[in-house]
Short mmCIF file of C-alpha atoms and ligand atoms in Angstrom, two decimals:
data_model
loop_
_atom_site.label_atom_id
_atom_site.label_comp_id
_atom_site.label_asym_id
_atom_site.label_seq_id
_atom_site.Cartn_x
_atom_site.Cartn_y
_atom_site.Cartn_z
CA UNK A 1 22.59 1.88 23.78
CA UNK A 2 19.41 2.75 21.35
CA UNK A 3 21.11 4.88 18.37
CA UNK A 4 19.64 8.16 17.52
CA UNK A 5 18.57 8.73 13.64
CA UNK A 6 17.20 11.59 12.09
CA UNK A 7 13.29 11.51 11.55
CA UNK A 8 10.22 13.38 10.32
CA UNK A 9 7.59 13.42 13.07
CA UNK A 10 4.50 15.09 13.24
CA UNK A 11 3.33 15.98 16.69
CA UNK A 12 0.02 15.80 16.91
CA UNK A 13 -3.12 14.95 14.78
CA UNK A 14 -2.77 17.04 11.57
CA UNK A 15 0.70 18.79 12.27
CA UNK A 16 3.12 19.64 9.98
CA UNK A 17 6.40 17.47 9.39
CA UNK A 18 8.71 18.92 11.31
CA UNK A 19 12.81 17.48 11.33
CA UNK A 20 13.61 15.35 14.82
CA UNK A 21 15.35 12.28 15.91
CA UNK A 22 14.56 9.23 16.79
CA UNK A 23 16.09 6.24 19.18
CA UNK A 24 16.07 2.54 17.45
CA UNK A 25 16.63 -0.14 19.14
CA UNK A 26 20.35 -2.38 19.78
CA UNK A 27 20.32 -4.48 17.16
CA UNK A 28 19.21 -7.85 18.37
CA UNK A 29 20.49 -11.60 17.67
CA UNK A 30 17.40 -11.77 15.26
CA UNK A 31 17.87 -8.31 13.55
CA UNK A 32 19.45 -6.06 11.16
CA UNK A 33 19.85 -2.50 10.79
CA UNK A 34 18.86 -0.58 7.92
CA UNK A 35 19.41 2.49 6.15
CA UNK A 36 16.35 3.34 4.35
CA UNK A 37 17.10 5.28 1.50
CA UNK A 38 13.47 6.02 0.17
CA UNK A 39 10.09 5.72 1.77
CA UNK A 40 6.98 5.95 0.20
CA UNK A 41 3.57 8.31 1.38
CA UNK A 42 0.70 5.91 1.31
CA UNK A 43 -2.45 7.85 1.64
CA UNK A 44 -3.06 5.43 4.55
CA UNK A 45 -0.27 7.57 6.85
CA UNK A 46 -2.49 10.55 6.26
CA UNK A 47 -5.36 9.41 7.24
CA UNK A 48 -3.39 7.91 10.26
CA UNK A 49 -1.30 11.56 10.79
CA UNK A 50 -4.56 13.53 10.50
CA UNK A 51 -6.72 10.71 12.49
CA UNK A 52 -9.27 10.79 10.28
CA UNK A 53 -9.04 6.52 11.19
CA UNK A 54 -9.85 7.54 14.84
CA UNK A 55 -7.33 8.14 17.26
CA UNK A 56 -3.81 7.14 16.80
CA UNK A 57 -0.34 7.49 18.63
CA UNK A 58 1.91 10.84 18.46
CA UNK A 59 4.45 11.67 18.36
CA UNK A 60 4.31 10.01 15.10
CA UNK A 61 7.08 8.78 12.32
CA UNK A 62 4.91 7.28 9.51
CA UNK A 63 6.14 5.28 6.60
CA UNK A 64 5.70 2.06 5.67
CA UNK A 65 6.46 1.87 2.06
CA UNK A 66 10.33 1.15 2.90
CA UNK A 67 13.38 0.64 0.71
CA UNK A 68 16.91 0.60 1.77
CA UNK A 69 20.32 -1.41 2.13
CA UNK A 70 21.02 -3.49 5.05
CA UNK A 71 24.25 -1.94 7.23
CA UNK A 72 24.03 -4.73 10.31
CA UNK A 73 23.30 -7.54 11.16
CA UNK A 74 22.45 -9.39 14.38
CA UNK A 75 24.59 -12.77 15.04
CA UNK A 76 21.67 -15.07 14.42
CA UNK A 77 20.78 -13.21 10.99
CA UNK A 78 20.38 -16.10 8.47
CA UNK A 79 18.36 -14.42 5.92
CA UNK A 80 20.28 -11.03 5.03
CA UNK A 81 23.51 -10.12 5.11
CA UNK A 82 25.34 -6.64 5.05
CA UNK A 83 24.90 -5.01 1.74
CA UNK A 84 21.70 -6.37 0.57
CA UNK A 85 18.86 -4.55 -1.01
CA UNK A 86 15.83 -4.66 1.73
CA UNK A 87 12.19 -3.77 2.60
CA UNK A 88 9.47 -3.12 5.27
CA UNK A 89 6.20 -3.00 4.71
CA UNK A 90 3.02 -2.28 6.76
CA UNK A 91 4.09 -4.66 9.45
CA UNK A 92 7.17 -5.48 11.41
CA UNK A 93 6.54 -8.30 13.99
CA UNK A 94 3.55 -10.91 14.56
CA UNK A 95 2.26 -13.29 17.25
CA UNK A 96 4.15 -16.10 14.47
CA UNK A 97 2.08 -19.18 16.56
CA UNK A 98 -1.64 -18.35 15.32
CA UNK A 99 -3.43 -19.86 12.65
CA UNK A 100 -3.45 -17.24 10.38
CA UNK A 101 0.39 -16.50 11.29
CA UNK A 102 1.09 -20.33 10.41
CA UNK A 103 -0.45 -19.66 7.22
CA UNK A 104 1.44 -16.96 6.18
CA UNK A 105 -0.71 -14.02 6.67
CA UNK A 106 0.52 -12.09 9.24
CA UNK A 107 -1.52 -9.24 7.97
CA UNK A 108 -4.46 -11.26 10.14
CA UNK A 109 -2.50 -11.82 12.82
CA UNK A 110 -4.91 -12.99 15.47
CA UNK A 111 -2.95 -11.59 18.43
CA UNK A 112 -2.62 -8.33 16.25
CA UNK A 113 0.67 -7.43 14.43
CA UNK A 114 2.90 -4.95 15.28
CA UNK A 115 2.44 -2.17 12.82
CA UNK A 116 5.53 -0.35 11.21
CA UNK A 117 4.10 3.28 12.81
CA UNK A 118 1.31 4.10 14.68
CA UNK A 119 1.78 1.01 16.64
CA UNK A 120 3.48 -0.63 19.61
CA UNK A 121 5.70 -3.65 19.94
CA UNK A 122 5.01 -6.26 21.95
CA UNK A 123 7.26 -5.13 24.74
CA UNK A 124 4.83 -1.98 24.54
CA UNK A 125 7.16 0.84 23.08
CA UNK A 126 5.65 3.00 20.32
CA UNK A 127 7.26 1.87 16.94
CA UNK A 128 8.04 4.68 14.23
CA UNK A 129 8.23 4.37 10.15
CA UNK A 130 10.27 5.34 7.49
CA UNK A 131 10.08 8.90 6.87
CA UNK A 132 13.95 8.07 9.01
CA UNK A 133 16.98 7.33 8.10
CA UNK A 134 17.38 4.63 9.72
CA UNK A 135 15.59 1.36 11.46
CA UNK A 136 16.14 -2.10 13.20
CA UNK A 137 13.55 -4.71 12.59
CA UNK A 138 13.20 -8.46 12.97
CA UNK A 139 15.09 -10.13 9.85
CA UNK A 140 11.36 -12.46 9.66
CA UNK A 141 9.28 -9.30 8.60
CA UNK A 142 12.43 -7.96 6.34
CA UNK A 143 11.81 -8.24 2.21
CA UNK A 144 14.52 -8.60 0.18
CA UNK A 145 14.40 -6.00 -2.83
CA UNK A 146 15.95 -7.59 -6.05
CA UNK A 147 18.41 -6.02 -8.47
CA UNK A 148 16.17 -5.30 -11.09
CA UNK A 149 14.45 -2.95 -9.23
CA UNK A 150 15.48 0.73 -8.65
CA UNK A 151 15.12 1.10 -4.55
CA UNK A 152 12.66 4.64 -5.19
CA UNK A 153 10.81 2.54 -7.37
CA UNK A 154 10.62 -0.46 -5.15
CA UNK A 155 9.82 1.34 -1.78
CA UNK A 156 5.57 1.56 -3.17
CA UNK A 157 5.68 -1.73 -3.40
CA UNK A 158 6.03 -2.57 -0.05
CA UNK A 159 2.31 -1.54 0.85
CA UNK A 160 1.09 -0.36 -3.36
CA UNK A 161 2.35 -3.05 -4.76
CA UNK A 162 1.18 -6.21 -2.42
CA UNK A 163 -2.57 -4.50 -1.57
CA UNK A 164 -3.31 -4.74 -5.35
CA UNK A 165 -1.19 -8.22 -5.28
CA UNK A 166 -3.01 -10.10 -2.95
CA UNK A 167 -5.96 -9.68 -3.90
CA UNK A 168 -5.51 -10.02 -7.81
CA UNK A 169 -4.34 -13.28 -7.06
CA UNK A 170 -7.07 -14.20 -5.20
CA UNK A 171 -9.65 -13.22 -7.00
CA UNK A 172 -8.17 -15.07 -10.15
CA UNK A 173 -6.56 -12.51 -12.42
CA UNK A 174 -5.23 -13.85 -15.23
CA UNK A 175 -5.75 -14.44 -18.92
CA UNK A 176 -9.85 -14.51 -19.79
CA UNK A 177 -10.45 -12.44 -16.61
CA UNK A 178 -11.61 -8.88 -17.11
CA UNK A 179 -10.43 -6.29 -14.48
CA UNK A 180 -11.44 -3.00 -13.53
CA UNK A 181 -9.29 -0.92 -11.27
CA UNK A 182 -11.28 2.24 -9.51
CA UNK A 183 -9.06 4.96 -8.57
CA UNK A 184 -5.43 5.97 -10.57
CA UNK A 185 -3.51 6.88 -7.25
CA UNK A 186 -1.08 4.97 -5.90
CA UNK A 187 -2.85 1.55 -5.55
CA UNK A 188 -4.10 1.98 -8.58
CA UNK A 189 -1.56 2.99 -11.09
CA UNK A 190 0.12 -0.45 -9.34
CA UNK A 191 -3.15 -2.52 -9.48
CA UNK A 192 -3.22 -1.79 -13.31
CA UNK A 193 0.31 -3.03 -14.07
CA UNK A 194 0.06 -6.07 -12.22
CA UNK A 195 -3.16 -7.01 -13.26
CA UNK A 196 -2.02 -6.13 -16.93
CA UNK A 197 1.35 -8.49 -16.14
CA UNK A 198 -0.66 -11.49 -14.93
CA UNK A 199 -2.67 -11.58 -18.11
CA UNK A 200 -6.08 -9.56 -17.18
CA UNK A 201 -7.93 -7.52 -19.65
CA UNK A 202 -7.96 -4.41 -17.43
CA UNK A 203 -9.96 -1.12 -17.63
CA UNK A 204 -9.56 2.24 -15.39
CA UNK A 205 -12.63 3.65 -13.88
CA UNK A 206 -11.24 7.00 -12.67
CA UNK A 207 -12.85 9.99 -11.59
CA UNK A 208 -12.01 12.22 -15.19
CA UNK A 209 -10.07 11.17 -18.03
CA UNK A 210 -6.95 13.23 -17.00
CA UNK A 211 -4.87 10.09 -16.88
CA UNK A 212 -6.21 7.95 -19.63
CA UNK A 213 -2.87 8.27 -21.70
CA UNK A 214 -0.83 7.15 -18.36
CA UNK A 215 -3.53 4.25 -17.61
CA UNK A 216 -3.14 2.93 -21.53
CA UNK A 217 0.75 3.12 -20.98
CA UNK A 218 0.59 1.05 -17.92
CA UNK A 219 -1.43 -1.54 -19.23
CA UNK A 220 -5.22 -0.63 -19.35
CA UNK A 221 -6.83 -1.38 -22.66
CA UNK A 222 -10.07 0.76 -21.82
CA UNK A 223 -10.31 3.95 -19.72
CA UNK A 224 -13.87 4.84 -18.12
CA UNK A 225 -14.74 8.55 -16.22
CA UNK A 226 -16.69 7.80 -13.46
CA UNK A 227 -18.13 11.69 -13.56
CA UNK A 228 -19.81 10.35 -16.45
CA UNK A 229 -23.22 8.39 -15.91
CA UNK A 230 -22.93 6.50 -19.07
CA UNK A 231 -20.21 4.43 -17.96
CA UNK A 232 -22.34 2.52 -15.79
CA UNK A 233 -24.55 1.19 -18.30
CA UNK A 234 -21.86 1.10 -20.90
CA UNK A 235 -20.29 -1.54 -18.93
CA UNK A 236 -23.13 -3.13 -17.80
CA UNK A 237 -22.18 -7.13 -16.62
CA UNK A 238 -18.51 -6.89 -17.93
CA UNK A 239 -15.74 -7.26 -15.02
CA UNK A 240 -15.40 -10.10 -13.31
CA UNK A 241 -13.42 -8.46 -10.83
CA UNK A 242 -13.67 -4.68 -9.52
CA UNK A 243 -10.85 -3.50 -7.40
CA UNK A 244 -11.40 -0.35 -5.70
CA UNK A 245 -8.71 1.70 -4.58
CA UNK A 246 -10.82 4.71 -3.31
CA UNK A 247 -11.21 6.18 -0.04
CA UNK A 248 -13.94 8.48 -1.02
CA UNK A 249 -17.65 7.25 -0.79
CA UNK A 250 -19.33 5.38 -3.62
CA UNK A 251 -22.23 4.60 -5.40
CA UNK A 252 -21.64 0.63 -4.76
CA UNK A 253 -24.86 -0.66 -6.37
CA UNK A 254 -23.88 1.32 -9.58
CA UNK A 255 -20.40 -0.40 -9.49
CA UNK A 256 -22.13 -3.87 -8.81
CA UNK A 257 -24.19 -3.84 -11.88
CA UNK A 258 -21.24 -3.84 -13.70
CA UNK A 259 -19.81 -7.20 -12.19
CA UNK A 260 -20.66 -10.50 -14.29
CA UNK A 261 -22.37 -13.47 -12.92
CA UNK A 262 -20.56 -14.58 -9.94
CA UNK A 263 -18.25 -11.42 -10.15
CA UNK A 264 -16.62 -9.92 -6.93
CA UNK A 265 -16.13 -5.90 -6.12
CA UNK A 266 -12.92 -5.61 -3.50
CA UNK A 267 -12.49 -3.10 -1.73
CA UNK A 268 -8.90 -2.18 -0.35
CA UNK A 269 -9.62 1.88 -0.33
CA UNK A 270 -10.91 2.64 3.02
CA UNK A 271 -13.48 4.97 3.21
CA UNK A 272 -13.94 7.01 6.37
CA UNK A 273 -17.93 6.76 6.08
CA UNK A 274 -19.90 3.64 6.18
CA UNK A 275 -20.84 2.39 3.05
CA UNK A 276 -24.85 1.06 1.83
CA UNK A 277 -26.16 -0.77 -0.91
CA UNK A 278 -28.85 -2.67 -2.12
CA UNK A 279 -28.70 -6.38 -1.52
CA UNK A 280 -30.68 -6.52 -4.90
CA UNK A 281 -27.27 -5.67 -6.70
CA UNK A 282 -25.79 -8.70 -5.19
CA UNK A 283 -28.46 -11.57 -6.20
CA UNK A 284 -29.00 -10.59 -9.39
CA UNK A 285 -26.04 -12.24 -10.67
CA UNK A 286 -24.45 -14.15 -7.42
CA UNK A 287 -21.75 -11.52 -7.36
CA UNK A 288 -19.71 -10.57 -4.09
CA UNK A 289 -18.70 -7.58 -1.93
CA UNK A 290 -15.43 -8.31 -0.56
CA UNK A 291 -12.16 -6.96 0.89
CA UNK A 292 -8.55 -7.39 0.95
CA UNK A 293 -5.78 -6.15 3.63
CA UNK A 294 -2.36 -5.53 1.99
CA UNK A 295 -0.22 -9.28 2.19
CA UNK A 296 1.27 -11.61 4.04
CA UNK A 297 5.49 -11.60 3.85
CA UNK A 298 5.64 -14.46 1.77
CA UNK A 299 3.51 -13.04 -0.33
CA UNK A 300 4.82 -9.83 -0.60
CA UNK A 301 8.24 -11.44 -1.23
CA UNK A 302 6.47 -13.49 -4.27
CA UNK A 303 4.82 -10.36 -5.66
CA UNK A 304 8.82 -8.55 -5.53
CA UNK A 305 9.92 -11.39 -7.53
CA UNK A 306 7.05 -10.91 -9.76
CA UNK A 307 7.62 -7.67 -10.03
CA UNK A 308 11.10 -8.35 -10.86
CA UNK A 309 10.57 -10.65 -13.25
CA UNK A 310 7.69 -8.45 -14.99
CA UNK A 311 10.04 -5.39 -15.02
CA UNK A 312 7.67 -3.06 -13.01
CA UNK A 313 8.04 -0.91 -10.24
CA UNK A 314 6.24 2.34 -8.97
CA UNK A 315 6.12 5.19 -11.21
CA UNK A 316 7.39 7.82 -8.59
CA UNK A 317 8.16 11.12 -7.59
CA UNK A 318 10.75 11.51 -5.57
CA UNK A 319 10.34 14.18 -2.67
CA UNK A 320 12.66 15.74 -0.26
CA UNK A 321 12.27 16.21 3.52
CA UNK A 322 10.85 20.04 2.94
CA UNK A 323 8.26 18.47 0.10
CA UNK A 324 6.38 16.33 2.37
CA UNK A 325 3.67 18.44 3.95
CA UNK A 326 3.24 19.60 0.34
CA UNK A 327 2.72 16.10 -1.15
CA UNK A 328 0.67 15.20 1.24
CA UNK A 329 -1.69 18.36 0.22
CA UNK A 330 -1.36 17.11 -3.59
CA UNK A 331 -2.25 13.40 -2.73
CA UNK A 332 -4.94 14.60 -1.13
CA UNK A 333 -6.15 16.29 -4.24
CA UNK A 334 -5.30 13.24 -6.41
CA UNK A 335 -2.91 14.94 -7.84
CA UNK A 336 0.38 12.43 -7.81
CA UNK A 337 1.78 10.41 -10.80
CA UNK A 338 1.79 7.92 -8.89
CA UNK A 339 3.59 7.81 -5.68
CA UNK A 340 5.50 10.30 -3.79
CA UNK A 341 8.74 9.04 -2.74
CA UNK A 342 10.87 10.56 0.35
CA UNK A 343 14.40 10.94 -0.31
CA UNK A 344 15.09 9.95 3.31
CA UNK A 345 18.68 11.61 2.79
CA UNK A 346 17.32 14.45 3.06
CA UNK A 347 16.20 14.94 6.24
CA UNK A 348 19.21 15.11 8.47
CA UNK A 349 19.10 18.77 7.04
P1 NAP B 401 -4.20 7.82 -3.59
O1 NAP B 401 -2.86 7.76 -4.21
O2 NAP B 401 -4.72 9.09 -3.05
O3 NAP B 401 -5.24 7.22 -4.68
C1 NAP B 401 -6.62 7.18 -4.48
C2 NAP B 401 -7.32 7.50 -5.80
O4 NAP B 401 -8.72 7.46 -5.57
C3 NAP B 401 -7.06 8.88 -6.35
O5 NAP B 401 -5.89 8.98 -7.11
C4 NAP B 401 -8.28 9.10 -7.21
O6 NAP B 401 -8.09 8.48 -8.46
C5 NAP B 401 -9.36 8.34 -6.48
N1 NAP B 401 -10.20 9.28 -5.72
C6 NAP B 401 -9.82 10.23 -4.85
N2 NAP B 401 -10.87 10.95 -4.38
C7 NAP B 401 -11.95 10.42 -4.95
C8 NAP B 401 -13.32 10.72 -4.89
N3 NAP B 401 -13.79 11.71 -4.13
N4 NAP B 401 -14.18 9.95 -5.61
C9 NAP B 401 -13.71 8.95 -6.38
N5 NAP B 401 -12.40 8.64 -6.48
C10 NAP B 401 -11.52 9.36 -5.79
O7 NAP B 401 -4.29 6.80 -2.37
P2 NAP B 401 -3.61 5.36 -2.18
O8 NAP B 401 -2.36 5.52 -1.41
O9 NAP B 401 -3.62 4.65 -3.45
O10 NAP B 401 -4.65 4.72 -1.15
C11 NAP B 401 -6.00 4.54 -1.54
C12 NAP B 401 -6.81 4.04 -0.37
O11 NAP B 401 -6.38 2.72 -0.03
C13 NAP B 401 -6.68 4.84 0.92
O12 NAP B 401 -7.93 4.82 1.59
C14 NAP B 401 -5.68 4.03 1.73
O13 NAP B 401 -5.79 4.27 3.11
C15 NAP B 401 -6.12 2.64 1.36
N6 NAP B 401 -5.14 1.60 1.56
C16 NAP B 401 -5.60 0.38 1.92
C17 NAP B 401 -4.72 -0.67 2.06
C18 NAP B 401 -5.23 -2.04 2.40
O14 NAP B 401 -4.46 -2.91 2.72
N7 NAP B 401 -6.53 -2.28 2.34
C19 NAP B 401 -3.36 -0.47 1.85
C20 NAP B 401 -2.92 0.78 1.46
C21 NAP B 401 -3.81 1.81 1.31
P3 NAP B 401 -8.73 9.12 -9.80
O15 NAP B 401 -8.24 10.54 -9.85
O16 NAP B 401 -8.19 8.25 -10.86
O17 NAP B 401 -10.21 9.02 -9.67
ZN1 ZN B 402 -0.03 1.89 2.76
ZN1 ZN B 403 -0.43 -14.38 14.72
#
């Protein structure tokens, strides 16, 4: 018998959040039950609610910026255990036999994974997120959240926190490496902390310089506005790595020219539009255009730890059921510090 939890669901393409439930699934030898206590808004569910990414399956439950505490487990569980601090990120099952399964990132899955929300299982039923109470997942695609990390805090790092990650780490942030982060949303505010905690020299490029205190507390040691036409020459050749968080269009051969030799511009903001550019930007110093797709689970369990270790977690604000439609107007004006939060308590009403 599926078990009913309460939900958020929005009914069609650009519908308000409206209170409903859900069924989850039995839990299965391979599963466990959670109870999500917080989930995250990543602007990535509204462009998926309002299907500005083309069209996408409704009713629909986003949320995949989970945190909760594991209430059951199935009898072949081996990796979690009643009690524990868990989380769910963007994905929640994978083809596991592919190449780029076998190398850890299910995020490529070449069969396609199954997506947290907007997505369906193997088997073929719709999945829903974590604006619920409640979920049952595969114990394989389940993170495990540790102490030192307050579960509202944690839940953005479950998409946030391993976008900016993954591809910090692969692009070789570290000590000697100069970073600039584009955008001081929720990707970003994360992408400067971690690339401040692995050693970077990192600099904000955001629109105004509304947040330059925040972007200094969290780690920047430079803070650019973008609105501003001298900061493109003012930082002519410096980064060696340019993360951009936006989803808005940009100007990518005036971001280029401020790449070193062999630098690399990544984007993980997903603009609606396509994007242009000169190839002239790219030879003149054998610098890259590249992008990244959040993580892989072992990843994402590595980046937790570093987290951990590191002391960070999201700076958040913490919404209730009745808040969401509201946040999602304020994220869309950039106006979150840094990452609305749903108190998933909440919504049973
Ligand atoms: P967010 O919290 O809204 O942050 C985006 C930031 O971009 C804003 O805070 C703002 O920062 C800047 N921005 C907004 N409008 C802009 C404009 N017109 N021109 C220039 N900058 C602008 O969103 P998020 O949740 O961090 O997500 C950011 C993007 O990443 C979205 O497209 C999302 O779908 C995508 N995403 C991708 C992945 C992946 O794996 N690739 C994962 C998650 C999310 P300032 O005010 O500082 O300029
Ligand atoms: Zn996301
Ligand atoms: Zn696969």
């Amino acid at each position: 018998m599926p078990t009913s939890v309460p939900a958020l669901v929005a009914a069609s393409a650009g519908a308000r959040f409206e209170r409903t439930t859900i069924d989850r699934r039995d839990v299965g030898e391979h599963d466990v039950r959670i109870d999500i206590a917080f989930a995250g808004i990543c602007h990535s569910d509204i462009h998926q609610a309002r299907e500005e990414w083309g069209a996408a399956i409704f009713p629909m439950v986003p949320g995949h910026e989970i945190a909760g505490t594991v209430v059951e487990v199935g009898a072949g569980v081996t990796r979690h255990r009643v009690g524990d601090r868990v989380g769910i990120g963007c994905f929640v099952d994978s083809c596991r036999t592919c190449e780029n399964c076998e190398a850890g990132e299910e995020q490529f899955c070449l069969k396609g994974n199954v997506a947290t929300y907007n997505g369906r299982d193997y088997s073929g039923d719709e999945t829903y997120g974590g604006y619920s109470t409640g979920i049952v997942a595969d114990e394989n695609y389940v993170l495990s959240i540790p102490d030192g990390i307050p579960l509202d805090a944690a839940a953005p790092l479950l998409c946030a926190g391993i976008t900016t990650y993954s591809p910090l780490k692969h692009w070789g942030a570290g000590p000697g490496t100069k970073v600039a982060v584009v955008g001081m949303g929720g990707l970003g505010h994360m992408g400067v902390k971690i690339a401040a905690a692995l050693g970077a020299e990192v600099t904000v490029l955001s629109q105004t310089l509304s947040k330059r205190d925040d972007g200094l507390r969290l780690g920047a040691t430079d803070y650019f506005a973008t609105s501003d036409p001298d900061t493109f020459p003012a930082n002519a050749r410096r980064f060696d790595l340019i993360l951009s968080t936006v989803s808005a269009d940009l100007d990518i051969d005036a971001y280029l020219s401020m790449l070193t030799r062999n630098g690399s511009m990544v984007f993980v903001g997903l603009p609606e539009n396509r994007q242009s550019l000169s190839v002239f930007s790219l030879v003149g110093g054998r610098r890259s255009l590249a992008g990244s797709n959040i993580g892989g689970i072992r990843e994402t369990q590595e980046m937790l730890d570093f987290c951990a270790a590191h002391g960070l977690g999201a700076d958040v604000e913490v919404v209730t059921a009745d808040g969401v439609n509201e946040a999602y107007e304020r994220v869309v004006a950039s106006d979150v510090r840094y990452r609305f939060v749903i108190d998933t308590s909440t919504i049973a009403g």
